[in-house]
mmCIF file with all atom_site columns, C-alpha atoms and ligand atoms in Angstrom:
data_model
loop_
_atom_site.group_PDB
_atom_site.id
_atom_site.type_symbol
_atom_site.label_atom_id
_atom_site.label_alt_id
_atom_site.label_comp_id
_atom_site.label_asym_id
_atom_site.label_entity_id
_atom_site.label_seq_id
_atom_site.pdbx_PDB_ins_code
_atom_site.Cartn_x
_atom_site.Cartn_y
_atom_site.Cartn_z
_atom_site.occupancy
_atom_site.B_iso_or_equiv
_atom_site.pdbx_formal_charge
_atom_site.auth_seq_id
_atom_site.auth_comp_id
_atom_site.auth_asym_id
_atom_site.auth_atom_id
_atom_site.pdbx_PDB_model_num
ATOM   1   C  CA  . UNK A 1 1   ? -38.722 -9.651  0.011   1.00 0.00 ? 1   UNK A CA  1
ATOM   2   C  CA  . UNK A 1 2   ? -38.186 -13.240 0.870   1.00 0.00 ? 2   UNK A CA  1
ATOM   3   C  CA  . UNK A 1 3   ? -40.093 -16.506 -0.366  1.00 0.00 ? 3   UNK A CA  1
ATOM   4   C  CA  . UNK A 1 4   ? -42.864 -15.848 -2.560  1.00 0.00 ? 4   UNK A CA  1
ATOM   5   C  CA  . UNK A 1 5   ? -45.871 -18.190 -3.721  1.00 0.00 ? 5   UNK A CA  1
ATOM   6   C  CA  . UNK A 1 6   ? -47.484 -18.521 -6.914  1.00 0.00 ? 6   UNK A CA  1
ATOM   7   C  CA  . UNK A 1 7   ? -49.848 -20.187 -9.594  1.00 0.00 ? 7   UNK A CA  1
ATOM   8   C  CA  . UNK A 1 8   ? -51.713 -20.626 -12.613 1.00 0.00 ? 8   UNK A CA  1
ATOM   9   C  CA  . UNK A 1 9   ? -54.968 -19.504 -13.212 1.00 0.00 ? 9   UNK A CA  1
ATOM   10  C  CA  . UNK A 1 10  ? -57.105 -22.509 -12.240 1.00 0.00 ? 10  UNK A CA  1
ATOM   11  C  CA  . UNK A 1 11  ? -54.944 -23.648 -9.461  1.00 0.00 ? 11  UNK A CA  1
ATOM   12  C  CA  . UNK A 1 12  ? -53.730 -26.480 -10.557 1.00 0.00 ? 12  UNK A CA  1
ATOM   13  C  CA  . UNK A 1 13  ? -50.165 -25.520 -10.621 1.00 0.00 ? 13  UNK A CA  1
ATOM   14  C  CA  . UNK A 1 14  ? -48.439 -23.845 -7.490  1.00 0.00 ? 14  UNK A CA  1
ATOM   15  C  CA  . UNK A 1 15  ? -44.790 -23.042 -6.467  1.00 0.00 ? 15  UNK A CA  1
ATOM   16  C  CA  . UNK A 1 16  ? -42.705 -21.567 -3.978  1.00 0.00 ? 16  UNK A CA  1
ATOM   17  C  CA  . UNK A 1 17  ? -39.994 -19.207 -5.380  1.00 0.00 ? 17  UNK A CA  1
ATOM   18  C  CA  . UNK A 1 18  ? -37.589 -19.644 -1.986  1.00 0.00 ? 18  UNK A CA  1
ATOM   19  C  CA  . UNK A 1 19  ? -35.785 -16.782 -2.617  1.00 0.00 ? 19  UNK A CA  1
ATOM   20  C  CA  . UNK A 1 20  ? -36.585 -12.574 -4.187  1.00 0.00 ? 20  UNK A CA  1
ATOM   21  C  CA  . UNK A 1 21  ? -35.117 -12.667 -7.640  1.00 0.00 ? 21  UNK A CA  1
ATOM   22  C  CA  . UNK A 1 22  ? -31.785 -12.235 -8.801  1.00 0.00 ? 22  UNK A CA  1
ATOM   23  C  CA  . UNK A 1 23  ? -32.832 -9.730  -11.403 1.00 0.00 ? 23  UNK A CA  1
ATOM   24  C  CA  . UNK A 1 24  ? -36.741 -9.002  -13.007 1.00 0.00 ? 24  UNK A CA  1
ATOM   25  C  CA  . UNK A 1 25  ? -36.626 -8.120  -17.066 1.00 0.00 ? 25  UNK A CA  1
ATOM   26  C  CA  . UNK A 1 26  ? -39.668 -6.171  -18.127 1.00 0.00 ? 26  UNK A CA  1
ATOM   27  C  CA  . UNK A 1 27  ? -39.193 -6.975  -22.356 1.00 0.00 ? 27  UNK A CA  1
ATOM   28  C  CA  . UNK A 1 28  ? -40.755 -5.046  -25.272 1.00 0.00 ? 28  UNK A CA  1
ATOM   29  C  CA  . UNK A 1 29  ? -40.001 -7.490  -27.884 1.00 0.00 ? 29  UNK A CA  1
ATOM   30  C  CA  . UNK A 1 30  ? -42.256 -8.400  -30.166 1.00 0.00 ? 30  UNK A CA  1
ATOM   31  C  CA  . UNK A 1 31  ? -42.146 -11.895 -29.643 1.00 0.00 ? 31  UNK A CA  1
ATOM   32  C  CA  . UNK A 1 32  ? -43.089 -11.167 -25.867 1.00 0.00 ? 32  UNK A CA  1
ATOM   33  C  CA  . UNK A 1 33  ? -45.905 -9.010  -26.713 1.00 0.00 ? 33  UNK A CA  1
ATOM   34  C  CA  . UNK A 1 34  ? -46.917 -11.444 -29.356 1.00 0.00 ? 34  UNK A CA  1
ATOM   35  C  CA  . UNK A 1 35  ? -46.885 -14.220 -26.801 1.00 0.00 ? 35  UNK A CA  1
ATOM   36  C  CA  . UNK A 1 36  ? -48.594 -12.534 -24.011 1.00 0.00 ? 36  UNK A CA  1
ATOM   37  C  CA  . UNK A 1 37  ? -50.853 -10.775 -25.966 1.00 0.00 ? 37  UNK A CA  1
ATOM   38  C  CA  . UNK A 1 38  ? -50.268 -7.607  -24.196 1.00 0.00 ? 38  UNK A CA  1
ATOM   39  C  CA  . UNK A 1 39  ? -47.312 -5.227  -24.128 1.00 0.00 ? 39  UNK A CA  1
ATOM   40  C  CA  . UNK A 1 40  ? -44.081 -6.387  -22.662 1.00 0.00 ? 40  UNK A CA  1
ATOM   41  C  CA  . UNK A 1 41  ? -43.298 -9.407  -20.442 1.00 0.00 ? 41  UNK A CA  1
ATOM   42  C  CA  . UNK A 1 42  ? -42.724 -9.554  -16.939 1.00 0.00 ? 42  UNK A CA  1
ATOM   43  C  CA  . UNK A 1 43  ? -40.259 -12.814 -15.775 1.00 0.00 ? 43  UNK A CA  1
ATOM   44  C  CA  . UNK A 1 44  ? -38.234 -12.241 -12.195 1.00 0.00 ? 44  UNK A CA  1
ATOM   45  C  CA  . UNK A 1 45  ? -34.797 -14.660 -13.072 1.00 0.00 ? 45  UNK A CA  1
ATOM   46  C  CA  . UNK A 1 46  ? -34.615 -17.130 -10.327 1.00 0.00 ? 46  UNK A CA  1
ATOM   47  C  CA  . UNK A 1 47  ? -32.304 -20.191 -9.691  1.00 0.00 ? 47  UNK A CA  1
ATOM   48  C  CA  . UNK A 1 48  ? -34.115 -23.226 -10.437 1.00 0.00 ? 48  UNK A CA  1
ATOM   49  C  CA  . UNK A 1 49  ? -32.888 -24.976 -7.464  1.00 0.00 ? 49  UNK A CA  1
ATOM   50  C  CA  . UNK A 1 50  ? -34.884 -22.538 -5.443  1.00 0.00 ? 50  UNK A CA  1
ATOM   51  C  CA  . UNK A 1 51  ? -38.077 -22.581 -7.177  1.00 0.00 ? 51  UNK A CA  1
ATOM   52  C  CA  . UNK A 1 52  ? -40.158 -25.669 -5.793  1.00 0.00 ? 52  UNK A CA  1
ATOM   53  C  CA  . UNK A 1 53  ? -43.229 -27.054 -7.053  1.00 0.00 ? 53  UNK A CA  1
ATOM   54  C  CA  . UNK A 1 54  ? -45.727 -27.498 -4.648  1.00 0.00 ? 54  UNK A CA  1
ATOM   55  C  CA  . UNK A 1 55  ? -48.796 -28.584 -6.682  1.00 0.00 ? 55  UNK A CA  1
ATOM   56  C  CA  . UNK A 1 56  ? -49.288 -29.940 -10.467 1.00 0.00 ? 56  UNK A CA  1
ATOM   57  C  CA  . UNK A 1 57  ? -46.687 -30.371 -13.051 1.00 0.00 ? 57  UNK A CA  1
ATOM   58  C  CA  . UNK A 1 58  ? -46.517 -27.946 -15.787 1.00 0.00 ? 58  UNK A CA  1
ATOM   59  C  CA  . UNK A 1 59  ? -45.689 -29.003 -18.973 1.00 0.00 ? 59  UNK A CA  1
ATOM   60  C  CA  . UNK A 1 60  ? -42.958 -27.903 -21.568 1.00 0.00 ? 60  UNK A CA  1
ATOM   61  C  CA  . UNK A 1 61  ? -44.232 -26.575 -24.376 1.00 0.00 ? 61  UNK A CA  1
ATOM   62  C  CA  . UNK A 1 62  ? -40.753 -25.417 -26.742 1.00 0.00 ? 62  UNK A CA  1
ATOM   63  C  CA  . UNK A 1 63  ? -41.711 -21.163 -28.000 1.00 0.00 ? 63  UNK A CA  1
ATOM   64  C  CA  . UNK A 1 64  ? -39.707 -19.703 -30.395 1.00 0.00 ? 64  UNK A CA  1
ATOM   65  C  CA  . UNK A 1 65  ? -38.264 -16.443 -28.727 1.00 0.00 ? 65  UNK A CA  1
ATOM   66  C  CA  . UNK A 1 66  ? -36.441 -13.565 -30.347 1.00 0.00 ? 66  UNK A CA  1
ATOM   67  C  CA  . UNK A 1 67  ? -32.956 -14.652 -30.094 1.00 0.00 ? 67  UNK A CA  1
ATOM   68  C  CA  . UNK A 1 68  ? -33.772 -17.540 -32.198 1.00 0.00 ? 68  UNK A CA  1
ATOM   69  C  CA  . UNK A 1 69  ? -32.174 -20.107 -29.797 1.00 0.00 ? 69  UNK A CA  1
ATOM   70  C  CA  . UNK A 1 70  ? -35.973 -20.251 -28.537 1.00 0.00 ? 70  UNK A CA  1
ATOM   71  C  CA  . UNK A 1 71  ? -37.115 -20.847 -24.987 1.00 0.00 ? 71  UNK A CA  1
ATOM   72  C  CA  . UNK A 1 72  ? -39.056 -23.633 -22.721 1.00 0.00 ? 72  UNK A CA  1
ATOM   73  C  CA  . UNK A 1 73  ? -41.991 -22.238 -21.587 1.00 0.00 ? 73  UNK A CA  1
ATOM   74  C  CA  . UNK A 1 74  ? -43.737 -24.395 -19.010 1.00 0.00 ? 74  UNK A CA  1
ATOM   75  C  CA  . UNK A 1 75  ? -47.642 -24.030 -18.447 1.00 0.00 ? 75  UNK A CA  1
ATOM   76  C  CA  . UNK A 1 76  ? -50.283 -25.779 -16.634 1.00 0.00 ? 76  UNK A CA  1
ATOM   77  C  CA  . UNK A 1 77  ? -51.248 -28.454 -18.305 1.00 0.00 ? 77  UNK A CA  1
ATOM   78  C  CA  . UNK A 1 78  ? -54.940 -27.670 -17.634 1.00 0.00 ? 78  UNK A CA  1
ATOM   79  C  CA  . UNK A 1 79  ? -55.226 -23.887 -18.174 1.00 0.00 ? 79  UNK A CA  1
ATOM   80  C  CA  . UNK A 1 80  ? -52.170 -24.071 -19.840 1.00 0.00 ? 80  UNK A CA  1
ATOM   81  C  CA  . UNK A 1 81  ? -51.043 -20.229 -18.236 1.00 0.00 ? 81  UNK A CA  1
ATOM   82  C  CA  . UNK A 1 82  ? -47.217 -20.339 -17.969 1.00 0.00 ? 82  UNK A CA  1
ATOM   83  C  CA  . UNK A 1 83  ? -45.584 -20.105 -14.983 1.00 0.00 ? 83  UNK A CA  1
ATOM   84  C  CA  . UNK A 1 84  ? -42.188 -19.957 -16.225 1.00 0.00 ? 84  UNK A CA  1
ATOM   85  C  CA  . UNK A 1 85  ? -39.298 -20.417 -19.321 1.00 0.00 ? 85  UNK A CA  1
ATOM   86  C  CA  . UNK A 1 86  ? -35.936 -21.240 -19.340 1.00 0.00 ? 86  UNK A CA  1
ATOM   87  C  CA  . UNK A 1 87  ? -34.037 -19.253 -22.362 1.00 0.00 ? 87  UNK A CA  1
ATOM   88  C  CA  . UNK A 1 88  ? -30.518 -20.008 -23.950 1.00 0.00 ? 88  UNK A CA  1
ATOM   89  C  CA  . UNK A 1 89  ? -28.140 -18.973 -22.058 1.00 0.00 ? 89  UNK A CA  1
ATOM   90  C  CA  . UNK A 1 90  ? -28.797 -20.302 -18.541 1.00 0.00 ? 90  UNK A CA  1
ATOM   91  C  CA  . UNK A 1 91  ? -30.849 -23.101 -19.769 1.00 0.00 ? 91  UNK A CA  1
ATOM   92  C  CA  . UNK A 1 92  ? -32.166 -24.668 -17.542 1.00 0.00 ? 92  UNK A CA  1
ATOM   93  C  CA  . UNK A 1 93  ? -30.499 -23.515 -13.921 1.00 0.00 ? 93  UNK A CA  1
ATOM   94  C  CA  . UNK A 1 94  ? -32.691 -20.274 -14.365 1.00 0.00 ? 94  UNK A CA  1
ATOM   95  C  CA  . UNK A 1 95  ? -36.297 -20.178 -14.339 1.00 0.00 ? 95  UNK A CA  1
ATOM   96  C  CA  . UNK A 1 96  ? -38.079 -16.739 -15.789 1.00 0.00 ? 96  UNK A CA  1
ATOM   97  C  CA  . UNK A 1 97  ? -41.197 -16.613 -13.375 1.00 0.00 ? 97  UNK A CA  1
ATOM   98  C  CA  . UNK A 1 98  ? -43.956 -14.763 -14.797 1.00 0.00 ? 98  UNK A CA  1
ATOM   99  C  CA  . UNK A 1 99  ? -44.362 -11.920 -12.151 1.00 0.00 ? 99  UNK A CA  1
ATOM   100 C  CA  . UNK A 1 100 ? -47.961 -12.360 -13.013 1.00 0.00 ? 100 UNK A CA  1
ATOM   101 C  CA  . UNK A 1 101 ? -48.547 -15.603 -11.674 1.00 0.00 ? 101 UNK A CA  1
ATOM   102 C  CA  . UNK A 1 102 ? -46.947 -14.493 -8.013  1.00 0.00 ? 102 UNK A CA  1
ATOM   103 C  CA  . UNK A 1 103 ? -49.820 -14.407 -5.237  1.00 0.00 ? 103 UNK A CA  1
ATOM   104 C  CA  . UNK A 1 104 ? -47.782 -10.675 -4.940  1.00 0.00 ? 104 UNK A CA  1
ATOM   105 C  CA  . UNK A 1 105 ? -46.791 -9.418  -8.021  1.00 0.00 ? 105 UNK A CA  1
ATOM   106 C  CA  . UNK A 1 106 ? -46.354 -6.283  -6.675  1.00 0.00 ? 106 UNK A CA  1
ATOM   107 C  CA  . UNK A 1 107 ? -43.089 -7.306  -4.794  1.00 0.00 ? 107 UNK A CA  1
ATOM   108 C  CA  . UNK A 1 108 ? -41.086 -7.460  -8.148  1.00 0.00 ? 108 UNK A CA  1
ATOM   109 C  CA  . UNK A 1 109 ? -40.723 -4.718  -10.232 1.00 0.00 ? 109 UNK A CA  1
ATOM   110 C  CA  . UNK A 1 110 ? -38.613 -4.387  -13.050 1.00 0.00 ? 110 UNK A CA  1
ATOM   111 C  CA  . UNK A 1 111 ? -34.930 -3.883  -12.212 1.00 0.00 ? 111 UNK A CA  1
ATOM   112 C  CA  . UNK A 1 112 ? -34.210 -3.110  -15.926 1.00 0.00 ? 112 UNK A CA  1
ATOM   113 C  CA  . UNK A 1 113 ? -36.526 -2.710  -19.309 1.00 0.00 ? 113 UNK A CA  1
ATOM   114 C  CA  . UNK A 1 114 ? -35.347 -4.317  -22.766 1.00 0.00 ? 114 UNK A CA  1
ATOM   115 C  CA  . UNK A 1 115 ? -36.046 -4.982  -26.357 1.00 0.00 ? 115 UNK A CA  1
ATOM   116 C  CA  . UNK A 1 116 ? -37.386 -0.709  -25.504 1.00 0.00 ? 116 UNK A CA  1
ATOM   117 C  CA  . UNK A 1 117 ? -36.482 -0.023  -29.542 1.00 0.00 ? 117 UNK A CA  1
ATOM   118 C  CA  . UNK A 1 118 ? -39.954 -1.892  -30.073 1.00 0.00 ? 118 UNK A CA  1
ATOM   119 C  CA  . UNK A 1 119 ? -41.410 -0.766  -27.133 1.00 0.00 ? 119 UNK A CA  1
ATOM   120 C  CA  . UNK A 1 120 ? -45.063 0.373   -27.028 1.00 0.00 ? 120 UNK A CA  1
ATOM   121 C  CA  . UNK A 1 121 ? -45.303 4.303   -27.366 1.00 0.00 ? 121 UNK A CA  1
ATOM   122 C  CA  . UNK A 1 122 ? -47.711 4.715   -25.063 1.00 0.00 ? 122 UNK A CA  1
ATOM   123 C  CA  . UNK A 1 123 ? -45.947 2.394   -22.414 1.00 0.00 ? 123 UNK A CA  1
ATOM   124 C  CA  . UNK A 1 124 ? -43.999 5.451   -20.506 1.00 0.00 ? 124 UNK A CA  1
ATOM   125 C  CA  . UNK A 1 125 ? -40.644 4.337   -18.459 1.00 0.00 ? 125 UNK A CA  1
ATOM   126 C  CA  . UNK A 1 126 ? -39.731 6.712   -15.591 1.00 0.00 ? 126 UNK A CA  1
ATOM   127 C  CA  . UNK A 1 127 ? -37.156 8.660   -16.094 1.00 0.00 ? 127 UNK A CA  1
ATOM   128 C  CA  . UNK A 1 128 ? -34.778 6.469   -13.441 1.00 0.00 ? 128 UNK A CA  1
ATOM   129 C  CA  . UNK A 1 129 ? -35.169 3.337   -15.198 1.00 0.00 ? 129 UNK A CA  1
ATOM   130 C  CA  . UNK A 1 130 ? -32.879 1.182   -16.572 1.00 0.00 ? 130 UNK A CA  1
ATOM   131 C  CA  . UNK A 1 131 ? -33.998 0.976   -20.107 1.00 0.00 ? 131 UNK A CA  1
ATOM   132 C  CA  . UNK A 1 132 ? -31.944 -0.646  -23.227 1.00 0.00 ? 132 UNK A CA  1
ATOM   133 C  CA  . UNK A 1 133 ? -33.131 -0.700  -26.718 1.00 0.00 ? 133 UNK A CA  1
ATOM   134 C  CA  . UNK A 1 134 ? -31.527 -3.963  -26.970 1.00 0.00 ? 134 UNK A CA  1
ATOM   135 C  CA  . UNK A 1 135 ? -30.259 -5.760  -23.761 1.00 0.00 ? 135 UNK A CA  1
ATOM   136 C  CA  . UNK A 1 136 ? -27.568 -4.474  -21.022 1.00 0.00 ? 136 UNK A CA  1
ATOM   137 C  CA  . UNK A 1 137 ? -24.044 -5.502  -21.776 1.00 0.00 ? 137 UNK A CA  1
ATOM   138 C  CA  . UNK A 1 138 ? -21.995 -7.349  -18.624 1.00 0.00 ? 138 UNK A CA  1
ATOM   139 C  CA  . UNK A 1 139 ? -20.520 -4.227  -17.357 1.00 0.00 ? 139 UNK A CA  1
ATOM   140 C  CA  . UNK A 1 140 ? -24.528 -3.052  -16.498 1.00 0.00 ? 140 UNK A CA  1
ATOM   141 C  CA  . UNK A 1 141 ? -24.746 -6.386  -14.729 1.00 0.00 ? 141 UNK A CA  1
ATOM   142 C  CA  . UNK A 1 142 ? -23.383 -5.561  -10.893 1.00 0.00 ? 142 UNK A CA  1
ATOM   143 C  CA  . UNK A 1 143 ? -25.398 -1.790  -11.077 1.00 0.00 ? 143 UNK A CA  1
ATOM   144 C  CA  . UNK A 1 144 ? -28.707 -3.918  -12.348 1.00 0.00 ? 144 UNK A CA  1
ATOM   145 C  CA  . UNK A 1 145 ? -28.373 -7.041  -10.383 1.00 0.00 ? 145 UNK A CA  1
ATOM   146 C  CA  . UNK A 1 146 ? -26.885 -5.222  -6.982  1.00 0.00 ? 146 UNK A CA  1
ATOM   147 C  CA  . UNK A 1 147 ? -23.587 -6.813  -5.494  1.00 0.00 ? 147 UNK A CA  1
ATOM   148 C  CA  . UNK A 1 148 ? -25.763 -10.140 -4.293  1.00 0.00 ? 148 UNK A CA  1
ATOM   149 C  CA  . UNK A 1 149 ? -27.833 -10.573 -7.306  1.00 0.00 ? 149 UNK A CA  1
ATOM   150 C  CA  . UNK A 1 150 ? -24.661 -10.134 -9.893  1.00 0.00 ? 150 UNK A CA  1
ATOM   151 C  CA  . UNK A 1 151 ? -22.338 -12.883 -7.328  1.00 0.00 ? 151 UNK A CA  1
ATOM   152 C  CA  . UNK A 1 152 ? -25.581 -15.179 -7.420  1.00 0.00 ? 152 UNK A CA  1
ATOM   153 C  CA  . UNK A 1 153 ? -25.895 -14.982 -11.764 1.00 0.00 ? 153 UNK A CA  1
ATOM   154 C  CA  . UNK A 1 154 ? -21.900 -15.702 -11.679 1.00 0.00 ? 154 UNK A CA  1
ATOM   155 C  CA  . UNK A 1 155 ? -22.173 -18.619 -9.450  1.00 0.00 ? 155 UNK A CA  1
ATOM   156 C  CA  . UNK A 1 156 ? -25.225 -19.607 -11.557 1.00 0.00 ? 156 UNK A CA  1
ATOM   157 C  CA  . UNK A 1 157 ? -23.542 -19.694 -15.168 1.00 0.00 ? 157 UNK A CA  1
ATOM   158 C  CA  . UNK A 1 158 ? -20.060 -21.143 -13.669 1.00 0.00 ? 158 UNK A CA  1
ATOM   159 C  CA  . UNK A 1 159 ? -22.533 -24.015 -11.872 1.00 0.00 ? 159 UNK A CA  1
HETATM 160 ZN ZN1 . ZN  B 2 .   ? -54.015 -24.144 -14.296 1.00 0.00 ? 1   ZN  B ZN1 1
HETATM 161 ZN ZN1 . ZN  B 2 .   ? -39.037 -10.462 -25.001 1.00 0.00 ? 2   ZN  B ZN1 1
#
């Protein structure tokens, strides 16, 4: 998977995501089922330098997030769906793309589940998936990420 295109709901807000993600988090926290009203989360972790607005400008609206350090989720400032966060820790090189917004959300499944200790029960993980009741630990990372997604995250947090 290469470039990918996305949106809010009423079209106000498009972008290009130039390149497939460098890792996609499906999260069973509370705070992400809370916020999406549903069961987990879906956000494919993207440099920001290669995620391109091509229409509207979403505004930052400041979440509180589990972690407590919070997160900047930006929506459309008409329909107000979000698009994408930044979270502690990267700040703001990495953007969390909703995989729901993508034209083809189909094209990024989760490379790892967390948060699974407050998991849904009736959300069932297959038996091959990477799933941890908390969140992986850096030694996970280069299985997770692949060789190319774990050398893009380093180059990302020593940028
Ligand atoms: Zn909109
Ligand atoms: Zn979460």
């Amino acid at each position: 998977m290469g470039a990918q295109e996305g949106g809010c709901a009423c079209g106000e807000v498009r972008y290009r995501m130039r390149s497939a993600p460098i890792v996609v988090h499906c999260c069973h926290c509370r705070w992400c089922q809370r916020e999406s009203g549903s069961a987990f989360a879906l956000n494919a972790v993207v440099e920001a330098d290669r995620v391109e607005l091509t229409a509207g400008t979403p505004e930052r609206i400041d979440t509180p997030s589990a972690s407590g350090s919070g997160q900047a989720v930006f929506r459309c400032p008409a329909c107000k769906v979000a698009v994408w966060s930044h979270y502690a820790g990267a700040g703001e090189k990495a953007c969390f793309i909703r995989v729901g917004t993508l034209d083809d959300p189909d094209a990024c499944p989760p490379d790892a589940h967390i948060f699974t200790d407050s998991k849904q029960p009736w959300v069932l993980l297959p038996d091959a998936a990477e799933a941890f009741g908390i969140f992986y630990s850096g030694k996970d990372v280069p299985r997770i990420y692949g060789e190319d997604g774990a050398a893009r995250w380093r180059r990302l947090k020593e940028s």
